[in-house]
XYZ file of C-alpha atoms in Angstrom:
784
model
C 19.235 -4.320 -26.868
C 17.987 -6.766 -30.041
C 16.774 -4.313 -32.239
C 13.839 -5.555 -34.933
C 15.307 -6.034 -38.415
C 12.994 -4.324 -41.577
C 12.101 -7.706 -42.386
C 9.082 -8.285 -44.993
C 7.699 -11.129 -45.891
C 4.400 -13.088 -46.324
C 4.207 -15.468 -43.371
C 4.381 -12.857 -40.669
C 3.931 -14.747 -37.704
C 7.137 -16.282 -36.229
C 8.763 -13.529 -37.873
C 10.729 -10.069 -36.488
C 8.879 -7.622 -38.936
C 9.885 -3.973 -38.410
C 7.388 -1.802 -36.130
C 5.694 0.871 -38.457
C 5.994 4.086 -36.869
C 3.890 3.767 -34.117
C 1.807 6.779 -35.082
C 1.100 5.525 -38.434
C 0.410 2.090 -37.174
C -2.315 3.384 -34.801
C -3.659 5.729 -36.266
C -3.668 4.836 -39.958
C -1.450 8.298 -40.485
C -3.725 10.006 -38.257
C -2.681 13.227 -37.005
C -3.524 12.974 -33.132
C -0.921 14.137 -30.672
C -0.870 13.673 -27.194
C -1.260 17.257 -26.239
C -5.040 17.157 -27.005
C -6.076 21.134 -27.322
C -9.293 21.397 -25.336
C -9.667 24.921 -26.235
C -9.411 28.579 -23.746
C -12.503 26.867 -21.397
C -10.153 24.255 -19.754
C -10.209 23.983 -15.744
C -7.727 22.595 -13.762
C -8.455 20.386 -10.751
C -6.429 20.224 -7.342
C -6.793 17.746 -3.880
C -6.210 18.597 -0.801
C -5.014 15.407 0.802
C -4.457 13.624 4.182
C -1.765 14.059 6.170
C -2.504 11.330 8.451
C -3.027 7.465 7.872
C -5.908 7.260 10.175
C -7.965 9.383 11.271
C -11.793 10.579 11.317
C -12.412 13.981 9.327
C -14.138 16.223 11.912
C -14.855 18.830 9.711
C -13.770 20.325 6.466
C -14.196 24.448 5.867
C -13.138 25.127 2.438
C -15.144 28.807 2.334
C -11.918 30.748 2.215
C -10.907 28.644 -0.909
C -14.330 29.560 -2.867
C -13.482 33.326 -2.202
C -10.114 33.024 -4.173
C -10.529 34.582 -7.646
C -10.471 32.055 -10.291
C -11.865 28.987 -8.528
C -15.182 27.865 -9.912
C -16.002 25.015 -6.643
C -15.399 22.020 -5.014
C -16.184 18.571 -4.242
C -15.992 16.136 -1.232
C -17.081 12.947 -0.094
C -20.631 14.005 0.371
C -21.106 14.760 -3.173
C -20.227 11.848 -4.518
C -21.478 8.418 -1.560
C -21.415 5.631 -3.964
C -18.446 3.024 -3.773
C -16.041 1.778 -6.305
C -13.815 -0.660 -6.896
C -12.944 -3.564 -9.757
C -13.235 -6.719 -7.497
C -14.199 -5.189 -4.080
C -16.499 -2.094 -3.755
C -14.652 -0.351 -0.931
C -12.958 2.831 -2.320
C -14.868 6.673 -2.200
C -14.482 8.768 -5.301
C -13.042 11.479 -2.377
C -12.833 10.028 2.268
C -16.177 10.086 3.952
C -15.872 9.939 7.856
C -12.603 9.334 7.631
C -9.038 8.705 5.793
C -7.288 5.621 5.616
C -3.946 6.509 4.042
C -0.923 9.546 3.754
C -1.633 11.045 0.406
C -5.678 9.920 0.218
C -7.832 12.563 -1.356
C -10.360 15.014 0.828
C -11.428 17.985 -1.118
C -11.045 18.268 -5.137
C -10.961 21.916 -5.949
C -11.772 23.203 -10.242
C -10.548 26.718 -10.963
C -9.497 28.675 -13.984
C -5.805 27.351 -13.763
C -3.586 24.362 -11.949
C -2.234 27.256 -10.159
C -5.372 28.559 -8.455
C -6.708 25.523 -7.440
C -3.458 24.438 -5.693
C -3.377 27.845 -3.538
C -7.496 27.321 -2.955
C -5.988 23.790 -1.752
C -4.232 25.607 0.417
C -6.873 27.756 2.019
C -8.724 24.386 3.078
C -8.847 23.087 6.473
C -9.265 20.249 7.861
C -9.790 18.917 11.383
C -9.186 15.448 12.625
C -8.722 13.099 15.127
C -6.129 10.970 14.783
C -7.052 7.267 15.142
C -4.352 4.032 15.848
C -3.048 3.133 12.275
C -2.251 -0.181 11.171
C 1.226 -0.436 9.284
C 2.193 -4.197 9.934
C 0.069 -6.289 7.375
C 0.314 -9.680 9.912
C -0.801 -7.040 12.798
C -3.117 -5.914 10.130
C -4.749 -9.694 9.877
C -4.953 -10.056 13.726
C -8.020 -9.879 16.087
C -5.930 -7.163 17.936
C -5.583 -4.414 15.181
C -7.919 -1.329 14.842
C -10.560 -2.000 12.002
C -9.463 0.382 9.193
C -13.287 -0.877 6.694
C -15.870 -1.855 9.639
C -18.482 -1.970 6.869
C -15.787 -4.579 5.098
C -19.089 -7.207 5.079
C -21.534 -5.279 3.311
C -19.334 -4.239 0.340
C -19.664 -5.973 -3.091
C -17.702 -8.827 -4.315
C -17.609 -11.795 -7.264
C -17.572 -15.241 -5.634
C -13.805 -16.029 -5.960
C -13.179 -12.905 -3.399
C -13.695 -14.142 0.069
C -13.637 -11.556 2.512
C -13.500 -11.633 6.219
C -15.841 -9.812 7.891
C -15.169 -7.408 11.032
C -11.660 -7.599 10.078
C -8.679 -6.403 8.319
C -8.654 -9.360 5.948
C -10.420 -8.580 2.538
C -9.727 -11.927 1.119
C -7.966 -14.644 2.559
C -7.559 -17.587 -0.325
C -6.775 -21.066 0.554
C -5.330 -24.066 -0.884
C -5.142 -28.094 1.514
C -3.761 -30.364 -0.944
C -2.863 -33.863 0.459
C -1.610 -34.661 4.133
C 0.942 -31.996 4.896
C 1.175 -32.586 8.700
C 2.021 -36.649 7.440
C 4.318 -34.954 5.360
C 6.683 -33.564 7.372
C 7.332 -36.634 8.983
C 9.186 -38.372 5.757
C 11.239 -35.190 4.652
C 14.993 -35.866 4.913
C 15.367 -32.057 4.843
C 13.336 -28.935 5.681
C 13.895 -25.420 5.498
C 11.797 -22.317 7.331
C 11.757 -18.823 6.777
C 10.467 -15.454 6.867
C 11.068 -13.129 3.918
C 9.823 -9.697 3.745
C 9.040 -8.112 0.091
C 9.072 -3.920 0.195
C 6.324 -1.697 -1.673
C 7.932 -0.421 -4.372
C 6.430 2.130 -7.313
C 5.659 1.629 -11.093
C 7.193 4.906 -11.851
C 5.771 5.540 -15.448
C 7.659 8.104 -17.124
C 4.776 9.809 -18.193
C 2.416 10.930 -14.721
C -1.115 10.044 -14.164
C -3.179 12.644 -16.056
C -7.244 12.865 -17.196
C -9.363 15.563 -18.384
C -13.413 14.791 -18.096
C -15.973 16.793 -19.386
C -19.958 16.430 -18.779
C -22.632 17.783 -21.252
C -25.371 19.768 -20.030
C -27.250 16.390 -21.170
C -25.430 14.284 -19.064
C -22.620 12.761 -21.325
C -19.226 12.403 -19.797
C -15.974 11.992 -22.225
C -13.208 11.172 -20.247
C -9.584 11.369 -22.069
C -7.633 9.481 -19.996
C -3.619 7.566 -20.004
C -5.278 4.218 -18.989
C -4.679 0.479 -19.536
C -8.357 -0.422 -18.450
C -10.570 2.157 -20.830
C -13.821 -0.648 -20.933
C -13.647 -1.275 -17.258
C -13.482 2.118 -16.355
C -16.481 3.031 -18.265
C -18.384 0.199 -16.511
C -17.384 1.010 -13.211
C -17.449 4.658 -13.446
C -20.606 4.495 -15.257
C -22.092 2.617 -12.397
C -20.943 4.285 -9.401
C -22.078 7.622 -10.524
C -25.586 6.108 -12.121
C -24.829 6.866 -15.487
C -26.018 4.488 -18.889
C -22.731 3.264 -19.930
C -24.223 4.270 -23.799
C -23.579 8.011 -21.840
C -20.276 7.354 -21.233
C -17.181 7.683 -23.180
C -13.634 6.926 -22.986
C -10.800 7.740 -24.958
C -7.211 6.800 -24.680
C -5.152 7.909 -26.495
C -0.856 6.393 -26.285
C -0.117 6.639 -23.094
C 3.760 6.730 -21.323
C 3.817 3.374 -19.430
C 1.431 1.687 -17.737
C 3.288 -1.244 -15.398
C -0.308 -1.782 -14.320
C -0.979 1.316 -12.246
C -2.926 2.782 -15.326
C -5.123 -0.483 -14.790
C -8.397 -0.230 -13.170
C -10.182 3.134 -11.836
C -7.474 5.651 -9.402
C -6.959 9.390 -10.235
C -9.606 9.237 -12.735
C -12.273 8.994 -10.888
C -11.757 12.566 -9.330
C -12.460 14.450 -12.619
C -15.161 12.944 -13.306
C -16.900 13.678 -10.147
C -15.848 17.250 -10.698
C -17.154 17.524 -13.982
C -20.596 15.696 -12.610
C -20.679 18.591 -10.347
C -19.623 21.462 -12.695
C -20.717 20.277 -16.354
C -19.994 22.046 -19.892
C -16.314 21.818 -19.507
C -13.244 19.826 -19.922
C -11.087 19.656 -16.040
C -7.938 18.759 -16.569
C -6.180 16.516 -13.264
C -2.620 15.304 -13.373
C -0.455 13.804 -10.718
C 2.494 15.513 -9.777
C 5.721 13.396 -9.622
C 5.505 13.152 -6.048
C 1.577 12.462 -5.914
C 2.642 9.643 -8.237
C 4.797 8.317 -5.890
C 2.228 7.442 -3.189
C -0.937 8.566 -3.938
C -1.490 6.583 -6.550
C -1.292 2.452 -7.196
C 1.668 0.986 -5.179
C 3.165 -2.415 -5.804
C 1.715 -4.307 -2.314
C 4.224 -5.223 -0.275
C 4.398 -8.637 1.186
C 5.691 -10.691 4.569
C 5.835 -14.572 3.585
C 6.360 -17.671 5.781
C 7.515 -20.419 4.169
C 8.655 -23.934 5.644
C 9.360 -26.385 2.605
C 10.868 -29.870 2.645
C 11.907 -32.624 0.586
C 13.177 -36.287 0.723
C 16.764 -37.472 0.907
C 17.132 -37.818 -2.987
C 15.590 -34.389 -3.428
C 12.451 -35.116 -4.186
C 10.048 -32.110 -3.086
C 7.495 -33.575 -0.396
C 5.455 -30.264 1.289
C 5.180 -26.680 1.080
C 3.200 -24.465 3.654
C 3.052 -21.094 2.592
C 1.697 -18.226 4.453
C 1.468 -14.457 3.131
C 0.166 -11.891 4.631
C -0.337 -8.471 1.887
C -0.105 -5.567 2.630
C -2.519 -4.345 0.697
C -2.892 -0.792 1.870
C -5.677 1.667 2.663
C -8.304 -0.143 -0.008
C -7.643 -3.810 -1.892
C -10.306 -3.432 -4.507
C -7.755 -4.425 -6.679
C -5.021 -5.664 -4.619
C -7.567 -8.682 -3.240
C -6.447 -10.722 -6.696
C -3.211 -9.906 -6.349
C -4.011 -12.139 -3.313
C -5.879 -14.604 -5.271
C -3.039 -14.894 -8.211
C -0.388 -15.279 -4.644
C -2.845 -17.990 -3.589
C -3.580 -20.760 -6.481
C -0.206 -19.965 -7.970
C 1.933 -20.315 -4.285
C 3.811 -23.126 -4.812
C 5.527 -21.725 -7.793
C 6.521 -23.547 -10.976
C 7.611 -27.312 -8.823
C 5.524 -30.122 -8.529
C 4.804 -30.832 -4.641
C 2.384 -33.414 -3.682
C 1.183 -31.906 -0.775
C 0.390 -28.262 -0.076
C -1.181 -25.696 2.468
C -1.574 -22.149 1.474
C -3.094 -19.088 3.448
C -2.577 -16.347 0.491
C -4.608 -12.753 3.036
C -5.124 -9.634 1.836
C -4.771 -7.053 4.465
C -5.841 -3.750 4.841
C -3.168 -1.181 6.180
C -2.833 2.242 6.598
C -0.560 2.185 4.091
C -0.563 3.424 0.077
C -2.897 1.934 -2.238
C -1.413 -1.577 -3.173
C -2.454 -2.377 -6.616
C -1.347 -4.095 -10.045
C 2.408 -4.174 -11.091
C 3.819 -5.671 -13.653
C 3.962 -9.418 -12.962
C 0.912 -9.063 -10.678
C 1.690 -10.509 -7.655
C 4.237 -13.691 -8.733
C 7.953 -11.468 -8.124
C 7.422 -11.124 -4.497
C 5.677 -14.686 -4.215
C 9.167 -16.023 -5.890
C 10.943 -13.823 -4.312
C 10.239 -16.440 -1.235
C 9.673 -19.913 -2.788
C 12.845 -19.938 -5.155
C 14.753 -18.180 -2.363
C 13.501 -21.230 -0.152
C 14.188 -23.780 -2.729
C 17.578 -22.417 -3.378
C 18.327 -23.344 0.499
C 16.547 -26.308 0.846
C 19.036 -27.644 -2.007
C 22.290 -26.074 -0.434
C 20.634 -27.919 2.738
C 20.031 -31.508 0.902
C 23.418 -30.852 -0.819
C 22.186 -30.903 -4.867
C 23.133 -28.480 -6.952
C 20.596 -25.571 -7.206
C 20.137 -26.245 -11.549
C 19.589 -30.522 -10.714
C 17.204 -29.535 -7.833
C 14.997 -27.243 -10.182
C 14.870 -29.720 -13.100
C 14.291 -32.598 -10.509
C 10.952 -30.602 -8.838
C 9.826 -28.725 -11.715
C 6.547 -29.276 -13.338
C 5.709 -30.501 -16.398
C 2.993 -31.323 -18.552
C 0.164 -33.733 -17.246
C 1.199 -33.166 -13.279
C -1.746 -32.230 -11.135
C -0.858 -28.812 -9.631
C -1.656 -27.481 -6.138
C -5.500 -26.403 -7.089
C -5.721 -30.021 -8.952
C -5.396 -28.919 -12.204
C -3.927 -30.258 -14.392
C -1.090 -28.708 -16.236
C -0.795 -28.134 -20.028
C 2.503 -29.135 -21.838
C 5.530 -26.500 -20.343
C 8.788 -26.476 -21.597
C 10.614 -25.415 -17.995
C 13.517 -27.559 -18.265
C 14.571 -26.687 -21.466
C 14.443 -23.122 -20.242
C 16.393 -24.443 -16.981
C 18.998 -26.045 -19.176
C 19.537 -22.849 -21.855
C 20.256 -20.225 -18.570
C 22.652 -22.948 -17.144
C 24.236 -23.481 -20.227
C 24.376 -19.799 -21.015
C 26.119 -19.234 -17.742
C 28.630 -21.903 -17.879
C 26.632 -23.168 -14.787
C 29.322 -25.570 -14.183
C 32.242 -23.664 -14.351
C 33.215 -21.673 -11.343
C 35.086 -18.461 -12.572
C 37.476 -16.355 -10.510
C 36.828 -12.882 -9.429
C 38.116 -9.963 -11.446
C 40.017 -8.521 -8.285
C 41.269 -9.623 -4.919
C 38.490 -7.745 -3.424
C 35.527 -8.941 -5.117
C 33.262 -11.983 -4.828
C 31.934 -14.525 -7.332
C 29.151 -16.138 -8.005
C 26.255 -17.758 -10.205
C 22.497 -18.281 -9.185
C 19.121 -19.085 -10.842
C 15.609 -19.178 -10.494
C 12.402 -19.723 -11.822
C 9.007 -18.050 -13.118
C 5.206 -18.566 -13.799
C 2.837 -16.893 -13.701
C -0.625 -17.648 -15.035
C -3.152 -14.300 -16.620
C -4.871 -13.135 -13.499
C -8.125 -12.378 -14.551
C -11.968 -13.198 -14.002
C -13.151 -16.632 -15.655
C -14.982 -14.897 -18.442
C -12.556 -11.607 -19.643
C -13.620 -11.164 -23.280
C -11.991 -9.529 -26.289
C -13.346 -8.535 -29.699
C -11.878 -7.123 -32.753
C -13.241 -5.982 -36.189
C -11.021 -6.132 -39.212
C -12.051 -3.815 -42.582
C -10.875 -4.356 -46.083
C -10.352 -1.238 -47.783
C -10.666 -0.978 -51.817
C -6.880 0.066 -52.009
C -6.164 -3.271 -50.289
C -5.001 -2.439 -46.991
C -6.536 -3.539 -43.811
C -8.243 -1.991 -40.961
C -7.987 -3.118 -37.589
C -10.067 -2.458 -34.514
C -9.218 -2.971 -31.148
C -10.108 -2.400 -27.744
C -6.579 -3.387 -26.121
C -4.173 -0.592 -25.429
C -0.623 0.034 -26.759
C 1.529 0.952 -23.561
C 4.751 -0.145 -25.605
C 5.120 -3.556 -25.635
C 4.273 -4.162 -28.927
C 0.753 -5.930 -29.071
C -0.441 -3.524 -32.435
C 2.730 -4.823 -34.482
C 1.860 -8.298 -32.928
C -2.226 -7.983 -33.493
C -0.908 -6.803 -37.443
C 1.274 -9.862 -38.034
C -2.073 -12.143 -36.634
C -4.545 -10.198 -38.994
C -1.739 -10.252 -41.448
C -1.209 -14.646 -41.403
C -4.509 -15.611 -40.710
C -6.556 -13.077 -43.984
C -3.076 -13.668 -46.382
C -2.269 -10.358 -46.803
C 1.426 -8.616 -46.300
C 2.353 -7.095 -43.247
C 2.716 -4.034 -44.380
C -0.297 -3.764 -45.706
C -2.307 -4.071 -42.292
C -3.177 -0.643 -39.913
C -4.213 -0.928 -36.267
C -6.599 1.820 -35.558
C -6.516 4.402 -32.991
C -6.850 6.335 -30.538
C -8.651 3.323 -28.354
C -12.353 4.861 -27.682
C -15.172 2.759 -26.199
C -17.750 4.669 -28.089
C -16.237 3.395 -31.686
C -13.197 0.712 -30.593
C -14.608 -3.370 -30.005
C -14.814 -4.478 -26.203
C -11.629 -5.641 -24.655
C -11.731 -6.407 -20.793
C -8.225 -4.761 -19.834
C -4.389 -4.049 -21.088
C -3.596 -6.357 -18.377
C -2.487 -10.049 -17.222
C -0.021 -10.905 -20.413
C -2.783 -11.602 -22.193
C -4.157 -9.370 -25.286
C -1.638 -12.150 -27.314
C -3.458 -14.531 -26.387
C -7.129 -13.632 -25.845
C -7.091 -10.586 -28.048
C -4.804 -12.063 -30.605
C -7.784 -14.926 -30.738
C -9.971 -12.214 -31.517
C -8.623 -10.557 -34.100
C -7.484 -14.057 -35.957
C -11.196 -14.954 -35.837
C -12.236 -11.130 -37.758
C -9.606 -12.021 -40.077
C -10.738 -15.657 -40.692
C -14.089 -14.124 -40.851
C -13.786 -11.428 -43.392
C -11.287 -14.312 -44.885
C -14.539 -16.653 -45.352
C -16.404 -13.666 -47.071
C -13.610 -12.464 -49.611
C -13.448 -16.353 -50.696
C -17.460 -17.052 -51.077
C -17.761 -13.867 -53.127
C -14.839 -14.899 -55.696
C -16.246 -18.799 -55.433
C -20.038 -17.742 -56.366
C -18.514 -15.359 -58.901
C -16.404 -17.900 -60.884
C -18.759 -20.631 -59.830
C -15.941 -22.528 -57.631
C -15.871 -23.984 -55.136
C -14.236 -21.959 -51.752
C -12.245 -24.903 -51.031
C -10.651 -24.857 -53.865
C -9.377 -20.878 -53.373
C -6.915 -19.235 -51.074
C -5.458 -15.557 -50.637
C -1.979 -14.741 -50.880
C -0.148 -11.856 -51.019
C -2.810 -10.314 -51.238
C -4.345 -11.740 -53.774
C -7.397 -14.371 -54.479
C -6.540 -17.471 -56.187
C -7.705 -20.339 -57.465
C -6.011 -23.911 -56.882
C -8.185 -25.144 -59.840
C -8.076 -22.675 -62.672
C -4.751 -20.609 -61.598
C -6.970 -17.592 -61.824
C -6.257 -15.163 -59.573
C -7.187 -11.366 -58.710
C -6.232 -8.413 -56.242
C -8.086 -8.197 -53.335
C -8.146 -4.250 -53.690
C -10.909 -4.829 -56.747
C -13.310 -6.752 -55.166
C -13.538 -6.158 -51.225
C -15.504 -2.677 -51.339
C -17.429 -3.107 -55.004
C -17.901 -6.775 -55.156
C -17.727 -8.546 -58.272
C -20.241 -8.738 -61.150
C -22.270 -11.441 -62.254
C -21.727 -13.557 -65.380
C -23.578 -12.118 -68.346
C -24.479 -8.480 -66.418
C -26.133 -10.314 -64.213
C -26.086 -8.328 -61.296
C -23.099 -7.518 -59.256
C -22.256 -9.604 -55.710
C -19.882 -8.766 -52.819
C -19.781 -5.607 -51.456
C -17.971 -3.909 -48.635
C -15.812 -6.289 -46.689
C -15.838 -6.397 -42.375
C -14.912 -9.696 -40.191
C -15.688 -9.442 -36.780
C -14.599 -11.730 -34.357
C -14.188 -12.336 -30.233
C -12.790 -14.867 -27.915
C -13.572 -15.536 -24.188
C -12.425 -18.431 -22.229
C -15.129 -21.075 -21.711
C -13.618 -23.522 -19.343
C -12.427 -21.540 -16.163
C -13.955 -22.711 -12.797
C -14.812 -21.974 -9.677
C -12.085 -23.215 -7.052
C -13.697 -24.201 -3.108
C -13.200 -21.579 -0.840
C -11.594 -23.860 1.654
C -9.380 -26.264 -0.165
C -9.161 -24.213 -3.343
C -9.470 -27.198 -5.648
C -11.144 -27.296 -8.608
C -10.741 -28.755 -12.260
C -9.175 -25.412 -14.382
C -7.789 -22.541 -11.885
C -6.925 -20.576 -14.832
C -6.507 -20.704 -18.646
C -2.426 -21.298 -18.540
C 0.657 -20.945 -17.553
C 3.619 -19.098 -19.516
C 6.779 -20.966 -17.536
C 10.953 -19.839 -17.684
C 14.095 -19.713 -15.683
C 16.538 -16.510 -15.413
C 20.208 -16.766 -13.921
C 22.737 -14.339 -13.184
C 26.187 -13.925 -12.358
C 27.468 -11.663 -10.474
C 30.427 -9.965 -8.827
C 30.353 -8.870 -5.384
C 32.889 -5.601 -4.324
C 33.533 -6.496 -0.292
C 34.978 -2.666 0.274
C 31.209 -1.572 -1.166
C 29.192 -4.137 -0.473
C 28.001 -2.842 -4.293
C 26.470 -5.501 -6.563
C 27.788 -5.654 -10.585
C 25.799 -8.024 -12.437
C 28.457 -9.109 -14.905
C 25.991 -11.485 -17.310
C 22.329 -12.734 -17.235
C 20.487 -15.461 -18.836
C 16.453 -15.502 -19.403
C 14.821 -18.488 -21.896
C 10.748 -18.633 -21.135
C 8.337 -21.022 -23.149
C 5.893 -18.991 -25.269
C 4.217 -20.666 -26.684
C 4.741 -19.529 -30.331
C 6.890 -16.355 -30.813
C 4.589 -14.278 -33.640
C 7.753 -11.520 -33.105
C 11.060 -12.949 -32.151
C 12.491 -9.743 -31.484
C 9.736 -8.047 -29.339
C 9.675 -11.357 -27.676
C 13.308 -10.921 -26.605
C 13.459 -7.446 -26.292
C 9.944 -8.271 -23.528
C 12.563 -10.713 -21.485
C 15.658 -8.059 -21.336
C 13.349 -5.185 -20.380
C 11.796 -7.591 -17.817
C 15.004 -8.749 -16.648
C 15.918 -4.541 -15.957
C 12.840 -3.857 -14.671
C 13.243 -7.186 -12.307
C 17.082 -6.348 -11.617
C 16.097 -2.276 -10.316
C 13.704 -3.682 -7.997
C 16.442 -6.222 -6.495
C 19.187 -3.773 -6.110
C 17.734 -0.906 -5.532
C 13.383 -0.040 -4.969
C 11.914 0.105 -1.884
C 9.216 2.701 -1.203
C 10.696 4.084 2.376
C 7.368 3.728 4.440
C 7.815 5.292 8.289
C 4.724 5.895 10.555
C 2.582 5.532 7.297
C 4.691 8.443 4.932
C 6.746 7.262 2.542
C 10.244 9.080 2.836
C 11.039 8.900 -0.392
C 9.029 10.248 -3.228
C 11.085 11.560 -5.705
C 13.920 10.142 -7.800
C 16.710 11.994 -5.542
C 15.878 9.006 -3.310
C 14.180 6.972 -4.806
C 16.345 5.027 -7.140
C 15.463 2.516 -10.468
C 18.235 0.912 -12.573
C 19.659 2.979 -15.635
C 21.828 2.062 -18.772
C 24.913 1.793 -15.868
C 23.037 -0.836 -13.955
C 22.368 -3.162 -16.692
C 25.088 -6.015 -17.714
C 27.158 -5.884 -21.100
C 26.087 -9.406 -21.588
C 22.078 -10.459 -21.597
C 21.180 -14.119 -23.572
C 17.666 -14.598 -24.194
C 16.046 -18.137 -25.841
C 12.622 -18.900 -26.919
C 11.057 -22.339 -25.758
C 7.904 -23.127 -28.240
C 5.561 -25.422 -26.593
C 2.517 -24.317 -28.289
C -0.773 -23.135 -26.032
C -3.730 -25.210 -27.449
C -6.068 -22.332 -27.463
C -3.371 -19.577 -28.413
C -3.341 -18.013 -31.623
C -1.215 -20.219 -33.623
C 0.081 -21.326 -30.321
C 0.603 -18.048 -28.294
C 0.533 -16.996 -24.984
C 2.006 -13.983 -22.613
C 5.721 -12.654 -22.038
C 5.072 -9.228 -21.049
C 5.266 -9.663 -17.494
C 6.778 -12.738 -16.777
C 10.855 -11.696 -17.162
C 11.159 -9.969 -14.395
C 9.164 -12.587 -12.049
C 12.575 -14.409 -11.399
C 15.359 -11.925 -11.086
C 15.219 -11.059 -7.661
C 15.623 -14.768 -6.351
C 18.150 -15.410 -9.347
C 19.786 -12.355 -7.889
C 19.635 -13.524 -3.814
C 20.884 -16.988 -5.240
C 24.144 -15.551 -6.569
C 24.615 -13.732 -3.672
C 24.542 -16.617 -1.456
C 26.600 -18.192 -4.445
C 29.189 -15.348 -3.902
C 29.694 -14.761 -0.396
C 28.025 -17.445 1.411
C 25.762 -15.362 3.038
C 21.580 -15.532 2.915
C 20.559 -11.623 2.715
C 16.514 -12.680 1.553
C 15.290 -9.310 2.258
C 15.451 -7.081 -1.039
C 16.637 -4.663 -2.128
C 20.099 -5.761 -1.506
C 21.062 -2.387 -1.596
C 25.265 -1.488 -1.545
C 24.981 -0.541 2.265
C 22.605 -3.707 3.304
C 25.299 -5.992 1.690
C 28.773 -4.638 3.291
C 27.311 -4.196 6.395
C 26.160 -8.143 6.250
C 29.903 -8.364 4.935
C 30.553 -6.504 8.132
C 29.214 -8.432 10.753
C 30.277 -12.043 9.074
C 33.719 -10.930 8.791
C 34.177 -11.296 5.269
C 35.497 -7.006 5.316
C 38.200 -5.416 7.283
C-alpha cells in the first residue's frame, strides 16, 4: 500500500501531504475518546426481535420482564406510531401490527445492565400468526405476491420516487430512449442473460452503537456512530414531534461505515426509549450477529439484460430490467433503485435504451446504502454482458470498451449531456499495466490463467438540493480552525478539507486544524457523509469559506496600508504587497486587527469566513421516460483489470495482479486517492470471491465471521497498479470530484471476465467461491 509521505508544501492541493495524527486533526488537540463516560446512571437497552420473516403480532406479554429486578421499563410500537424514513416514510420504531423480517425489533427493554436487559427480553412472550413470506424480488413484483405494505400508497415520499400502490413495488424508475424494437433488427449480435447478485453485509469493524438522553424539559441528545448526524436530527425530530432546535446529535469518529451508518437505523430505538424514560442516558449497541441481519444490508439484485451491437461492434440497444430486493423496508433502497435506473447503461454510449429499475419489498433484511450505492450490482450485470457481446461479435474486450465508452458531449440515456471524462485513458492505462496483448502461461500444470477488464461510473446519488456549509476561523497564533458537518470515516476527508482551506487561504497546511466531533448544535450543516460527494460538495463550501476569510483579511490590510486589495496576496501565512513589497504575518492581524494611521483607532477584528455550496442545476426526470436536462451533478468514471490463476484441483482463484485507473477531476491528495483505489478494489474483490448473505426462508444462516468470510491480507495481490487521470470538474474545488466508492464498482465484473478468459466458462453469479468454480470445471469436463 502507498503511504503518504511527510511532505510540507506551500501549495498543498494536488500534493500528498502527511495526515496529521487523526485525533489532533479532528479535535485540535483536545482529548476526546470513543469511550465517552456517561456516569453511573447509564442505562442499557436490548430488543426482543422477530423470529419470523412475515407474521401478524397477535399478543405481546411483557409482564414477567417488568418484574425482573433492574428493569426500568419497556416500549412497543404502540408507544411510537409515527413512521420514519429518508426517501420513503415506511418504517416504524418498533413493529406495529405485524413483523416483516427476521430480526425486526418488536419490544425494547431498558435496564440497569445489558445482561439484565437481555434476561428481560427472554421473559417477553409474543404470539404470532404466520403469513406467507415474499423471498424473491421478481415474484414480489408480481400481482400474485402477498402485500407486505398494504398502506404503501399512503406513504410520504419526494416527487422523484415512484411507488406503485397496492403492490410490493416501492419505486419503479423507467428510461425510454430511442426506438429499441427497431434497433434489435439492426443488430448483428445480441446477448441476453439474467444475473443474480446476492445480499452482502458491510461488516464495519465497529458495530452500531448509540446513546440517547432526554432531559426533563424534552431536549434530546444522541451520541451515535453515524455518517448522517444532521439527517438523523431532522428525521427523528420530525417523527417524534420535537423541534430540531431541541434535538442534538453528536458524532464522534467512527470505526467504519461503508453506508450502513447512513440515515437512521438502530439509533431510533435508544432515542425512543429515552423519550419514554427521561433523565438518564440509555445505551444500545448491536452484537456482531445483530450487525449482520438486523440493520442495513446491500440489496440483492436480479438483473435481466439484453444488449446488441452492429457488425463493427458499435452498441445499438440495451434493455435492462432490474428487480432490487429491497427487503422489508425500502426507505433508503428506493433511491438505490433510482441511481441504478439513471445509470443503467453503465459508462457506455447506447442510442436506444429501455430500463425498468424496480425496488421490491421482500421479507428479507432491510436494504440500504452500501459503498457504491447499487453500482457494483449494476455493473456486475452490465459489464459481464458487454464482455459476452464482445466475444460474440469477435472483438477484443479492451477494443470493444474503447469503441463504446462514453465521451464528453455524449447524450446519456436520460438526455443529459455528459461533461468531459477520461475513461478511455483509464482503459488504456489498465490494459498497458496488465500487458493485455501478452497471454501469460500458467505457473503450474494444474493452473489456468486469464485476464479481465471492466468499466465503472458512478454519480453522487442524492436529492437535487443536498447542501454543504463550512466555517473558517482565524486564530491569533496564525493557525486556522475549519468547522464542517461532514464525517471522517477513515476516507481522509478532514485531511482533504485542510488542504483545500490552506490552498484557498494561503497558509501552510500544517497550520490548519479541522474541529470535531461533529455536533449538530455547533457544526455547520452537511446533508450526509455519503455518495462520494464530500470532496466536491463540502470541499466547495470549505473553499468558499476560506476565500471569504481571505477577502476579509486583505480588505483590512488594504485599508490600513492605503492600498488596493487587488495588489495584496497571502502567501505562507503572510500578507504581502506586490506594490510596496511590505509584508505582515496574519497572526498579528486576524484577531486584534490593525491600527489606523496617526493613532486614529483600529480596523478589523476577529476574522471568520463562512461558505456554503448547493448545486442548482439538477432537474427532474419524466416518470415514464426518465428524460430530463440534467439527471445528476457529474460522473466519476474509470476502469479496472485483473490477472488471475484458477487451481483446477480446488477451484480457488488467486488474483496475481490488478490495475485501477479513475478520472478524479483533480487529485487533492494523490496518495489518498491511490489508497482509495487499492482499498475499494480489495473490498470489491472480497464480494467477488467470498461474500454473500445465505438467506434461507428469510433467515440468515451465516451471521458471523466464522461463516461469512471477507478478504484478508492473504487474498490481496502482490501487485496493484493505480493511475490517476485528471479531467477537471467544472464546478469542483480546484477541479476535484469524488473517488471513495468507485474502485469497488467494477471488481466483480473484472474477475468474472478473467475467469472466462482462463476457463472458457461463464460463471456469472457471485461470489465465485472455490466450490462454485470447481463444480463448474467438473461439470465442463475440465478436471478429472
